[in-house]
Coordinates of C-alpha atoms and ligand atoms in Angstrom, one line a residue:
M22 CA 69.1 7.2 25.1
E23 CA 71.6 9.7 24.5
K24 CA 73.1 10.8 20.9
D25 CA 76.4 9.8 19.7
V26 CA 79.2 11.6 20.1
L27 CA 81.2 11.8 16.5
I28 CA 84.6 13.1 16.7
M29 CA 87.2 13.5 13.2
G30 CA 90.7 13.2 14.8
I31 CA 93.6 14.5 12.9
E32 CA 97.0 14.0 14.6
T33 CA 100.6 15.3 12.2
S34 CA 102.9 16.3 15.0
C35 CA 105.8 14.1 14.1
D36 CA 106.1 11.5 11.6
E37 CA 103.0 9.7 11.2
T38 CA 100.2 12.0 9.2
S39 CA 96.8 10.0 10.5
V40 CA 93.1 10.7 10.5
A41 CA 91.0 9.0 12.7
I42 CA 86.3 9.0 13.3
V43 CA 85.5 8.0 16.9
K44 CA 82.2 7.2 18.0
N45 CA 82.0 8.6 21.7
G46 CA 85.0 8.7 22.8
K47 CA 85.5 4.6 22.8
E48 CA 85.0 3.6 19.7
I49 CA 87.1 3.3 15.9
L50 CA 84.7 4.0 12.9
S51 CA 88.3 4.4 11.2
N52 CA 92.0 4.7 11.7
I53 CA 94.0 5.9 9.1
V54 CA 98.0 5.8 10.1
S55 CA 100.3 6.9 6.8
S56 CA 104.2 6.4 8.4
Q57 CA 106.8 8.8 6.5
I58 CA 109.9 6.4 8.3
E59 CA 111.2 4.8 5.1
S60 CA 111.8 8.9 4.0
H61 CA 113.4 9.4 7.1
K62 CA 114.8 6.5 7.7
R63 CA 118.9 7.3 5.5
F64 CA 119.1 10.3 7.8
G65 CA 118.2 8.0 10.9
G66 CA 116.4 10.6 12.6
V67 CA 113.0 12.9 11.6
V68 CA 113.4 15.2 8.7
P69 CA 111.2 18.3 11.0
E70 CA 111.3 20.0 6.8
I71 CA 110.3 16.5 4.5
A72 CA 107.9 15.1 7.7
S73 CA 105.8 19.0 7.1
R74 CA 106.2 18.2 3.4
H75 CA 105.2 14.6 3.6
H76 CA 102.3 15.4 5.4
V77 CA 101.1 18.0 2.8
E78 CA 100.8 14.9 0.2
Q79 CA 99.3 13.3 2.7
I80 CA 96.6 14.8 4.5
T81 CA 93.7 15.4 2.3
I82 CA 94.4 11.1 1.4
V83 CA 94.3 10.0 4.9
L84 CA 91.2 12.5 5.4
E85 CA 89.1 10.9 2.4
E86 CA 89.9 7.7 3.6
A87 CA 89.1 7.8 7.5
M88 CA 85.5 9.3 6.2
K89 CA 85.5 6.2 3.6
E90 CA 86.1 3.8 6.1
A91 CA 83.8 4.6 8.8
G92 CA 81.0 5.3 6.3
V93 CA 79.9 8.9 7.6
S94 CA 79.1 12.1 5.9
Y95 CA 80.2 15.7 7.5
K96 CA 76.8 16.6 8.9
D97 CA 77.1 13.1 11.4
L98 CA 80.5 15.5 12.6
D99 CA 80.1 16.4 16.2
A100 CA 83.9 18.5 16.1
V101 CA 87.2 18.2 14.6
A102 CA 90.1 17.7 16.9
V103 CA 93.6 17.7 16.5
T104 CA 97.0 17.8 17.8
E105 CA 97.6 21.3 18.9
G106 CA 101.1 20.5 20.0
P107 CA 103.2 19.6 21.5
G108 CA 105.5 18.3 18.3
L109 CA 107.7 19.9 15.0
V110 CA 106.2 22.6 14.5
G111 CA 106.1 22.9 10.4
A112 CA 103.7 19.4 10.6
L113 CA 101.6 19.9 13.4
L114 CA 100.6 23.1 10.7
I115 CA 99.7 20.5 8.7
G116 CA 97.5 19.2 11.3
V117 CA 95.9 22.5 12.6
N118 CA 95.1 24.2 9.2
A119 CA 93.2 21.2 7.6
A120 CA 91.3 21.2 11.4
K121 CA 90.3 24.4 10.8
A122 CA 89.2 24.2 7.2
V123 CA 86.6 21.2 7.4
A124 CA 85.6 23.0 11.2
F125 CA 84.8 26.2 9.1
A126 CA 83.4 24.5 5.8
H127 CA 81.0 22.1 8.1
G128 CA 80.7 25.2 10.5
I129 CA 81.3 22.4 13.6
P130 CA 83.7 22.9 16.4
L131 CA 87.4 23.0 16.4
I132 CA 88.8 21.2 19.2
G133 CA 92.7 21.5 20.6
V134 CA 94.4 18.0 21.9
H135 CA 97.6 18.0 24.2
H136 CA 99.1 14.7 21.4
I137 CA 100.1 13.6 25.5
A138 CA 96.7 13.5 26.2
G139 CA 95.8 11.4 23.4
H140 CA 98.8 8.5 24.5
I141 CA 97.0 8.8 27.6
Y142 CA 93.2 8.4 26.0
A143 CA 94.6 5.8 23.6
N144 CA 93.6 3.2 26.4
R145 CA 89.8 4.3 26.3
L146 CA 89.6 3.5 23.4
I147 CA 90.6 -0.7 25.1
K148 CA 89.0 0.2 28.2
E149 CA 86.2 2.9 30.2
M150 CA 89.0 4.6 32.3
E151 CA 88.4 4.6 36.1
F152 CA 89.7 8.0 38.7
P153 CA 91.6 8.4 40.0
L154 CA 94.1 6.9 37.8
L155 CA 98.0 7.1 36.8
S156 CA 99.3 6.7 33.7
L157 CA 103.0 5.7 32.9
V158 CA 103.8 7.9 29.1
V159 CA 106.7 6.3 27.3
S160 CA 108.1 8.6 23.9
G161 CA 110.4 9.5 21.0
G162 CA 109.4 13.1 23.8
H163 CA 108.3 12.7 26.6
T164 CA 108.2 10.0 29.9
E165 CA 106.0 10.9 32.6
L166 CA 103.8 9.7 35.5
V167 CA 100.8 11.9 34.8
Y168 CA 98.4 11.0 37.9
M169 CA 94.6 12.0 36.7
K170 CA 91.7 13.0 39.4
E171 CA 88.8 13.6 36.5
H172 CA 89.0 13.4 32.6
G173 CA 90.1 15.6 31.3
H174 CA 92.7 16.9 34.3
F175 CA 96.5 15.8 34.3
E176 CA 98.6 16.1 37.2
V177 CA 102.4 15.6 36.2
I178 CA 103.6 13.8 39.3
G179 CA 107.2 12.9 37.7
E180 CA 109.1 13.5 34.2
T181 CA 112.3 13.6 32.2
R182 CA 114.5 15.1 33.5
D183 CA 117.1 14.7 29.9
D184 CA 116.1 12.2 27.7
A185 CA 113.0 10.5 26.6
A186 CA 112.7 6.7 27.1
G187 CA 112.4 6.4 23.6
E188 CA 115.0 9.5 22.3
A189 CA 116.8 6.5 24.8
Y190 CA 116.0 4.4 22.1
D191 CA 117.3 5.6 19.5
K192 CA 120.1 6.9 20.7
V193 CA 121.8 3.2 21.5
A194 CA 120.1 2.2 17.8
R195 CA 122.3 4.7 16.1
T196 CA 125.4 3.4 18.6
L197 CA 124.6 -0.7 18.0
K198 CA 124.3 1.1 14.2
M199 CA 120.5 0.2 13.6
P200 CA 118.3 2.0 11.7
Y201 CA 115.5 4.8 12.8
P202 CA 113.5 4.2 14.3
G203 CA 115.5 2.2 16.9
G204 CA 113.3 1.4 20.1
P205 CA 111.6 -1.4 18.0
H206 CA 115.3 -2.9 17.0
I207 CA 116.8 -2.6 20.1
D208 CA 113.4 -4.8 21.8
R209 CA 114.7 -7.4 19.4
L210 CA 117.5 -7.4 19.9
A211 CA 117.2 -7.2 23.7
A212 CA 114.6 -10.2 23.7
L213 CA 117.6 -12.4 22.0
G214 CA 120.6 -11.5 24.5
E215 CA 121.6 -11.5 28.6
A216 CA 121.8 -8.9 31.2
T217 CA 125.5 -9.3 31.8
I218 CA 126.3 -5.9 31.3
D219 CA 126.0 -3.6 34.0
L220 CA 124.8 -0.5 33.7
P221 CA 123.3 2.3 35.8
R222 CA 120.5 2.6 36.6
A223 CA 119.0 6.8 37.1
W224 CA 116.7 7.0 40.7
L225 CA 117.6 10.0 42.0
E226 CA 116.5 11.8 45.4
E227 CA 114.4 9.7 47.6
G228 CA 110.4 10.3 46.6
S229 CA 110.9 11.6 43.5
Y230 CA 109.4 10.2 40.5
D231 CA 112.0 12.6 38.3
F232 CA 113.5 10.1 35.0
S233 CA 116.6 10.2 34.0
F234 CA 118.2 8.3 30.8
S235 CA 120.8 10.8 29.5
G236 CA 123.2 8.9 31.6
L237 CA 122.2 5.3 30.7
K238 CA 122.9 6.4 27.4
S239 CA 126.4 7.5 27.7
A240 CA 126.9 4.6 29.7
V241 CA 125.8 2.2 26.5
I242 CA 128.2 4.4 23.9
N243 CA 131.2 4.4 26.1
T244 CA 130.9 0.9 26.7
V245 CA 131.1 0.0 23.0
H246 CA 133.3 2.8 22.1
N247 CA 135.9 1.5 25.0
A248 CA 135.3 -2.7 24.4
E249 CA 136.6 -0.7 20.3
Q250 CA 139.5 1.0 21.7
R251 CA 141.0 -2.1 23.7
G252 CA 139.9 -4.7 20.5
E253 CA 137.4 -6.7 22.4
K254 CA 134.2 -8.3 21.2
I255 CA 130.8 -6.9 22.6
K256 CA 127.7 -8.8 22.0
P257 CA 125.3 -6.2 20.4
E258 CA 122.1 -8.5 22.4
D259 CA 123.8 -8.5 25.6
L260 CA 123.8 -5.3 24.9
A261 CA 120.5 -4.5 24.6
A262 CA 119.6 -6.5 27.0
S263 CA 121.6 -4.8 29.9
F264 CA 120.0 -1.2 28.1
Q265 CA 116.2 -2.0 28.1
A266 CA 116.7 -4.2 32.0
S267 CA 117.7 -0.7 32.9
V268 CA 115.3 1.2 31.7
V269 CA 112.6 -1.8 32.7
E270 CA 113.5 -1.7 35.7
V271 CA 112.9 2.1 36.9
L272 CA 110.4 2.3 34.9
V273 CA 108.1 0.3 36.9
T274 CA 109.8 1.1 39.8
K275 CA 108.7 4.5 39.6
T276 CA 106.0 3.4 38.7
I277 CA 105.1 0.5 41.8
K278 CA 106.2 3.4 44.5
A279 CA 104.4 6.0 43.1
I280 CA 101.0 3.8 43.2
K281 CA 101.9 3.7 47.5
E282 CA 101.4 7.1 47.4
Y283 CA 98.8 7.7 45.3
P284 CA 95.7 5.6 45.5
V285 CA 94.6 5.0 42.4
K286 CA 91.7 2.7 40.6
Q287 CA 93.6 2.1 37.4
V288 CA 97.4 2.4 36.0
L289 CA 97.8 2.9 32.8
L290 CA 100.8 2.7 30.3
A291 CA 101.4 4.6 27.4
G292 CA 103.3 6.1 24.2
G293 CA 105.3 5.1 21.5
V294 CA 107.7 2.9 24.2
A295 CA 104.7 0.8 25.1
A296 CA 104.4 -0.9 22.6
N297 CA 108.3 -2.3 24.2
K298 CA 107.7 -6.4 24.7
G299 CA 110.7 -6.7 28.0
L300 CA 108.1 -3.4 28.9
R301 CA 105.3 -4.8 28.6
T302 CA 106.2 -8.3 30.3
A303 CA 107.5 -6.3 33.1
L304 CA 104.6 -3.9 33.5
T305 CA 102.0 -7.2 33.7
A306 CA 104.1 -9.0 36.4
A307 CA 105.0 -6.6 38.9
F308 CA 101.0 -5.8 38.4
N309 CA 100.5 -9.4 39.3
E310 CA 101.5 -8.4 43.0
V311 CA 99.0 -5.1 42.9
N312 CA 95.8 -6.4 44.8
D313 CA 92.5 -3.8 43.2
I314 CA 94.1 -1.7 40.9
E315 CA 93.9 -2.6 37.4
L316 CA 96.6 -2.3 34.3
I317 CA 95.8 -1.4 31.0
I318 CA 98.6 -1.4 28.0
P319 CA 97.0 -0.3 24.5
P320 CA 96.6 -2.9 22.0
L321 CA 100.2 -2.3 19.4
S322 CA 98.5 -0.5 16.8
L323 CA 97.0 2.1 19.4
C324 CA 101.5 3.2 21.3
G325 CA 102.5 4.9 18.6
D326 CA 101.4 8.6 16.9
N327 CA 97.5 7.6 16.0
A328 CA 94.2 10.3 15.4
A329 CA 92.2 7.9 17.6
M330 CA 94.3 8.6 20.2
I331 CA 93.6 12.6 20.2
A332 CA 89.5 11.6 18.9
A333 CA 89.7 9.8 22.0
A334 CA 90.8 12.6 23.8
G335 CA 89.2 15.2 21.5
T336 CA 85.6 13.9 22.8
V337 CA 86.0 14.8 26.8
L338 CA 87.2 18.3 25.9
F339 CA 84.3 19.0 24.1
E340 CA 82.1 17.1 26.1
K341 CA 83.7 19.7 29.2
G342 CA 82.9 22.2 26.7
H343 CA 85.9 23.1 25.3
R344 CA 86.7 24.4 21.7
A345 CA 89.1 26.5 19.9
K346 CA 89.4 29.1 18.0
L347 CA 89.2 29.1 14.6
A348 CA 92.8 31.2 15.1
L349 CA 93.6 28.2 16.6
N350 CA 98.3 28.5 16.3
A351 CA 100.6 24.9 16.4
N352 CA 102.3 25.4 19.8
P353 CA 105.0 23.2 20.2
G354 CA 106.2 23.1 23.8
L355 CA 102.1 23.2 25.1
E356 CA 101.7 22.1 28.6
I357 CA 99.6 19.1 29.4
T358 CA 98.5 21.0 32.6
L359 CA 97.0 23.7 30.3
Y360 CA 93.7 22.2 30.1
N361 CA 93.0 21.5 34.0
D362 CA 91.7 25.1 34.5
Q363 CA 89.2 25.4 31.2
Ligands
KG4_406 O1 104.5 8.1 20.3 P1 105.6 7.8 19.7 O2 105.2 7.1 18.7 O3 106.0 9.4 19.2 C1 106.0 10.1 19.9 O4 104.4 10.6 21.1 O5 107.2 10.6 20.4 O6 107.4 7.5 20.0 C2 107.7 7.2 19.3 C3 109.4 6.2 20.1 C4 110.6 6.4 19.4 O7 111.5 6.4 20.1 C5 110.1 4.3 18.6 O8 112.1 4.6 18.9 C6 110.0 3.9 20.2 O9 108.8 5.2 20.6 N1 109.6 2.9 20.3 C7 109.7 2.0 21.2 C8 108.9 0.8 20.5 N2 108.7 1.3 19.2 C9 108.4 3.1 19.3 N3 111.2 2.4 22.0 C10 110.9 0.8 22.5 N4 110.9 -0.6 22.5 C11 109.3 -0.7 21.1 N5 108.8 -1.6 21.2
ZN407 ZN1 103.4 10.4 20.1

C-alpha cells in the first residue's frame, strides 16, 4: 500500500482566513474558515488594510484549530501549500509567511498554489478528476473557462474582458442597496421574481469563449436610474431575476459550446459564484441533454474561499515535484499557466 500524503493548506487571498489538512488530495481532515465579512460589510466591500489585520489576528488560531481537528501532528505533514496569488497583496503575505514559518520550523516542503487552481481542485474533494476536463470558473475576481489535459496543467480558453461574474453581482447588489457580498442576496431575490426586464447578453465575436459583464452591469444601473427619474417603480426581484437570467444564459451557453470544440470527460464548476442556485440549476438542466460528460458541482461549503481546495491543488503540485523556495513572495497578478511547464 502506498503511503498517505498529508498536506496542510493555507488561504488568505481575500477576506477568509483558512487552514486545512487534506489526505491524498481528496479527503478533508479539517477545513477551518474564519470569515471577515462582518467587518467589511459597513464599507460595502473588502478593505485591504482591514483584511490584512484580520488575517494577522486569526492565522495562528485557525492554524492550531485545523491541526487539532485533524488530529495530526506536524511530523505527519508531507508539505504545506499556500495561495501565492492572485489576491490582495497584504492579505496573501500573511498566509505566505505563515506557510514559510511552518515549512522552516518543521523541515517540510513549501508549495505555492494559484487561487483559481484551488477553486478547480475543490471538485477533487468530491469526485476523482478525469481528463481532459473543462472548468467553468466563476468567482469575485475571475470568470474563465479552463481546459485541463492532465493534473496541474491549465489552459485558459476564455476569460472575462472586464468585470468578473461575482463582481457584477456585487455591483448590482450595491445598486439595489443590498449588503456586501451581494451575490447571495441577488440569488435569493431572483428566485422570488420573474425575468421580465430586457437586459443585454454579451456574446462577443463568433467562436470566442471570452465573457463581458460590464455592459450588463451598466444596463441594470441605467434601468434603476431611469425608473427613478420617471418616478416609476421597478420590482427589485424582477430586476434580480432578469440580471441573473442574463449571466446564467451566457455562462451556460458558452460552456456547452466549448465542450463541442473541446471534447472532455468532465465539466467542473468552480468559484464563489458556483454557489448560485440559478446557475447550478441551469447547468444541471443543460447537462441532462449531454451524454458521456459528467458535470461536477461542488457543495456550497467548498464554493467559497477555503484552504482545503488549496491543499487539494497543492497535493497534485507536490506529487509533480513542485517546490517553492523559502523566498516565496506573494504575487497578486499570478498567472495560472505558470505551473504548466514546471
Ligand atoms: O471565490 P470567492 O469566494 O472569492 C474570490 O476568489 O473572488 O467568490 C466571491 C464571489 C463574490 O462576488 C460573491 O458575491 C459571489 O462570489 N457569490 C455569489 C453567490 N455566493 C457568492 N454570486 C452569486 N450567487 C451566489 N449565491
Ligand atoms: Zn476565491
